[in-house]
Coordinates of C-alpha atoms in Angstrom, one line a residue:
X205 CA 0.0 0.0 0.0
X206 CA 1.4 3.4 -1.0
X207 CA 0.8 6.1 1.5
X208 CA 1.7 9.8 1.0
X209 CA 1.7 12.7 3.4
X210 CA 0.0 16.0 2.6
X211 CA 1.8 18.4 4.9
X212 CA -0.3 21.6 4.1
X213 CA 0.8 25.2 3.8
X214 CA 0.7 26.2 7.5
X215 CA 2.7 23.2 8.6
X216 CA 5.2 23.6 5.8
X217 CA 5.7 27.4 6.4
X218 CA 5.1 27.7 10.2
X219 CA 5.2 24.3 11.9
X220 CA 7.5 22.0 10.0
X221 CA 8.0 19.8 13.1
X222 CA 4.4 18.6 12.7
X223 CA 5.2 17.1 9.3
X224 CA 8.4 15.5 10.7
X225 CA 6.4 14.1 13.6
X226 CA 3.7 12.6 11.4
X227 CA 6.4 10.9 9.3
X228 CA 8.0 9.6 12.5
X229 CA 4.8 8.1 13.9
X230 CA 3.8 6.4 10.7
X231 CA 7.3 4.9 10.1
X232 CA 7.4 3.7 13.6
X233 CA 4.2 1.8 12.9
X234 CA 5.7 0.3 9.8
X235 CA 4.1 2.5 7.2
X236 CA 6.4 3.6 4.3
X237 CA 5.4 7.2 3.8
X238 CA 6.1 9.1 0.6
X239 CA 6.2 12.9 0.2
X240 CA 5.2 14.1 -3.3
X241 CA 7.1 17.2 -4.1
X242 CA 4.5 18.6 -6.5
X243 CA 2.0 19.2 -3.6
X244 CA 1.1 22.8 -2.7
X245 CA -1.8 24.6 -1.1
X246 CA -5.2 22.9 -1.2
X247 CA -6.9 26.1 -2.2
X248 CA -8.9 26.6 1.0
X249 CA -7.8 30.2 1.6
X250 CA -9.0 31.1 -1.9
X251 CA -12.2 29.1 -1.7
X252 CA -13.2 30.5 1.6
X253 CA -12.5 34.1 0.5
X254 CA -14.8 33.7 -2.6
X255 CA -12.1 33.1 -5.2
X256 CA -13.2 29.7 -6.4
X257 CA -11.8 30.1 -9.9
X258 CA -8.4 30.7 -8.4
X259 CA -8.7 27.6 -6.2
X260 CA -9.4 25.3 -9.2
X261 CA -5.8 25.1 -10.4
X262 CA -4.8 24.0 -6.9
X263 CA -7.4 21.3 -7.0
X264 CA -5.9 20.1 -10.2
X265 CA -2.4 20.1 -8.7
X266 CA -3.6 18.1 -5.6
X267 CA -5.1 15.4 -7.9
X268 CA -1.9 15.2 -9.9
X269 CA 0.4 15.1 -6.9
X270 CA -1.5 12.3 -5.2
X271 CA -3.0 10.4 -8.1
X272 CA -0.8 7.3 -7.8
X273 CA -1.0 6.6 -4.0
X274 CA -3.5 4.5 -2.2
X275 CA -3.9 6.7 0.9
X276 CA -3.2 10.4 1.6
X277 CA -2.7 11.4 5.3
X278 CA -2.5 14.9 6.7
X279 CA -2.1 16.3 10.2
X280 CA -4.7 19.0 9.4
X281 CA -8.4 18.6 9.8
X282 CA -8.9 22.0 8.1
X283 CA -7.3 21.0 4.9
X284 CA -8.7 17.4 4.8
X285 CA -12.1 18.9 5.3
X286 CA -11.5 21.1 2.3
X287 CA -10.9 18.0 0.2
X288 CA -13.9 16.2 1.6
X289 CA -16.5 19.0 1.7
X290 CA -15.6 21.4 -1.1
X291 CA -13.5 19.6 -3.7
X292 CA -16.6 17.8 -5.1
X293 CA -18.6 21.0 -5.6
X294 CA -15.6 22.8 -7.0
X295 CA -15.0 20.0 -9.5
X296 CA -18.7 19.9 -10.4
X297 CA -18.7 23.7 -11.0
X298 CA -15.8 23.3 -13.4
X299 CA -17.8 21.1 -15.7
X300 CA -14.8 18.8 -16.2
X301 CA -16.1 15.2 -16.1
X302 CA -12.7 13.7 -15.8
X303 CA -11.8 16.0 -12.8
X304 CA -15.1 15.1 -11.1
X305 CA -14.3 11.4 -11.4
X306 CA -10.8 12.0 -10.1
X307 CA -12.1 13.9 -7.1
X308 CA -14.7 11.3 -6.4
X309 CA -11.9 8.7 -6.2
X310 CA -9.5 10.7 -4.2
X311 CA -11.8 12.0 -1.4
X312 CA -12.2 8.7 0.4
X313 CA -8.5 8.1 0.2
X314 CA -7.7 11.4 2.0
X315 CA -7.5 10.9 5.8
X316 CA -6.7 13.1 8.7
X317 CA -3.9 11.7 10.9
X318 CA -6.2 10.3 13.7
X319 CA -8.4 8.6 11.1
X320 CA -5.3 7.0 9.7
X321 CA -4.1 5.8 13.0
X322 CA -7.3 4.7 14.7
X323 CA -9.5 3.7 11.7
X324 CA -7.1 2.3 9.1
X325 CA -4.2 1.0 11.2
X326 CA -6.4 0.1 14.2
X327 CA -3.9 1.7 16.6
X328 CA -4.5 3.8 19.7
X329 CA -1.2 3.2 21.6
X330 CA 1.5 4.4 19.2
X331 CA 4.4 3.8 21.6
X332 CA 4.7 7.4 22.8
X333 CA 6.1 8.7 26.1
X334 CA 5.3 12.2 27.3
X335 CA 5.3 12.7 31.1
X336 CA 3.3 15.9 31.3
X337 CA -0.2 17.2 32.0
X338 CA -1.9 18.0 28.8
X339 CA -5.2 19.6 27.8
X340 CA -6.7 19.2 24.3
X341 CA -8.5 21.7 22.1
X342 CA -10.5 20.0 19.4
X343 CA -10.2 22.1 16.2
X344 CA -13.4 23.1 14.6
X345 CA -12.9 21.5 11.2
X346 CA -12.0 18.1 12.7
X347 CA -14.8 18.4 15.3
X348 CA -17.6 19.6 13.1
X349 CA -16.8 18.6 9.6
X350 CA -14.7 15.4 9.9
X351 CA -16.5 14.2 13.1
X352 CA -13.2 13.1 14.6
X353 CA -14.9 12.6 17.9
X354 CA -12.8 11.1 20.6
X355 CA -10.0 9.8 18.4
X356 CA -7.4 12.3 19.7
X357 CA -8.4 12.0 23.4
X358 CA -8.0 8.2 23.0
X359 CA -4.6 8.6 21.4
X360 CA -3.4 11.0 24.1
X361 CA -4.8 8.9 27.0
X362 CA -2.8 5.9 25.7
X363 CA 0.5 7.9 25.9
X364 CA 2.8 6.6 28.6
X365 CA 3.2 9.2 31.4
X366 CA 0.7 11.7 30.0
X367 CA -2.2 12.9 32.1
X368 CA -5.0 14.3 30.0
X369 CA -6.9 17.1 31.8
X370 CA -10.4 18.4 30.8
X371 CA -10.5 21.7 28.9
X372 CA -13.6 23.7 30.0
X373 CA -15.9 24.4 27.0
X374 CA -13.5 22.5 24.8
X375 CA -15.9 22.6 21.8
X376 CA -16.0 26.4 21.6
X377 CA -14.1 27.9 18.6
X378 CA -10.8 29.7 19.3
X379 CA -11.8 32.5 16.9
X380 CA -9.3 32.0 14.2
X381 CA -11.4 30.9 11.2
X382 CA -8.8 32.0 8.6
X383 CA -9.7 35.5 7.4
X384 CA -12.3 35.7 10.1
X385 CA -9.6 36.7 12.5
X386 CA -8.6 39.5 10.2
X387 CA -12.0 40.7 9.2
X388 CA -13.5 40.5 12.6
X389 CA -10.5 41.1 14.8
X390 CA -12.3 42.3 17.9
X391 CA -14.7 39.3 18.0
X392 CA -11.8 36.9 17.2
X393 CA -9.7 38.4 20.1
X394 CA -12.6 38.0 22.5
X395 CA -13.1 34.4 21.5
X396 CA -9.4 33.5 21.8
X397 CA -9.0 35.2 25.1
X398 CA -11.9 33.1 26.5
X399 CA -10.3 30.0 25.1
X400 CA -7.0 31.0 26.8
X401 CA -8.8 31.5 30.1
X402 CA -10.2 28.0 29.9
X403 CA -6.8 26.5 28.9
X404 CA -5.2 28.1 31.9
X405 CA -8.0 27.0 34.2
X406 CA -7.5 23.4 33.1
X407 CA -4.2 23.3 35.2
X408 CA -2.3 21.6 32.3
X409 CA 1.3 22.4 31.5
X410 CA 0.8 21.7 27.7
X411 CA -1.9 22.6 25.3
X412 CA -2.3 20.2 22.4
X413 CA -4.5 20.5 19.3
X414 CA -4.9 18.8 16.0
X415 CA -4.8 21.8 13.7
X416 CA -1.9 24.3 13.6
X417 CA -4.1 27.1 12.3
X418 CA -5.8 27.0 15.7
X419 CA -2.4 26.7 17.4
X420 CA -1.1 29.8 15.6
X421 CA -4.0 31.8 17.0
X422 CA -4.2 30.3 20.5
X423 CA -0.4 30.2 20.9
X424 CA -0.1 33.9 20.1
X425 CA -2.7 34.7 22.7
X426 CA -1.1 32.4 25.2
X427 CA 2.4 33.8 25.0
X428 CA 1.0 37.3 25.7
X429 CA -0.4 35.9 29.0
X430 CA 2.3 33.5 30.1
X431 CA 5.6 32.1 29.1
X432 CA 5.1 29.0 31.3
X433 CA 2.8 27.0 29.0
X434 CA 3.9 24.9 26.1
X435 CA 1.7 24.4 23.1
X436 CA 2.1 21.8 20.3
X437 CA 0.4 19.7 17.7
X438 CA -0.8 16.3 19.0
X439 CA 1.5 14.6 16.4
X440 CA 4.6 16.0 18.2
X441 CA 3.5 14.4 21.4
X442 CA 2.7 11.1 19.7
X443 CA 6.2 11.1 18.0
X444 CA 8.0 11.4 21.3
X445 CA 9.3 8.2 22.8
X446 CA 11.0 7.2 26.1
X447 CA 14.0 5.8 24.2
X448 CA 14.5 8.5 21.7
X449 CA 12.9 11.5 23.3
X450 CA 12.1 14.0 20.5
X451 CA 15.2 13.0 18.4
X452 CA 12.8 12.7 15.4
X453 CA 13.2 16.5 15.1
X454 CA 16.8 16.0 14.0
X455 CA 16.6 12.7 12.2
X456 CA 13.6 13.0 9.9
X457 CA 14.8 15.5 7.4
X458 CA 17.6 13.1 6.3
X459 CA 15.1 10.3 5.9
X460 CA 12.7 12.4 3.9
X461 CA 15.4 13.6 1.6
X462 CA 16.6 10.1 1.0
X463 CA 13.1 9.0 0.1
X464 CA 12.5 11.9 -2.2

């Protein structure tokens, strides 16, 4: 089975460790992960801003980049939900029957990381070690559009040494919403400050989430309030082991280059 990672723009540009961690987890579980170099943005920023025609070439690129693999896995519910929810309508609007067929085939092969681990591989304990108290923010796209449910809490609970603490009003949005945070800055700021209040009230030392767009927003608000709390993508926690610590941060680039 050929598996490829879709790293997404925000991870590639802002959180490269998340992509490295995803590779480390899957390779630890015996999955040989490819990284197609043709991949780029999924087109979500364009689509959500009303520029659907401009998003169409990126849809074509996504289909080309991942056409020959059996499964596509991504550590971003936001971008996976773009593929699942909006690629079919975007392809239909194009009137291109071949593109519509390609999208119909590729949607069920595109999985968010927790779907890959829990549903396809049947794994909850990935062999991680992280001796810290953690609270988890379920990102909106994963929660509401992909219905990820308790997959990440189950994965975190299975981590050796980790204590998962409840996040008050966990399902409430952090206020990012892409351009929403720019166009409605005051509302967004109020939402993220409420989220930060709840995170600090949880008593955890680490905030984890499944989508780095949320982490970008929450993390920025957190560091303005305290320097004592760490925030990270769940994949980085799941990649950390007792034997190797977080050595995957250093070793994965060489592996990825060799495979490319």
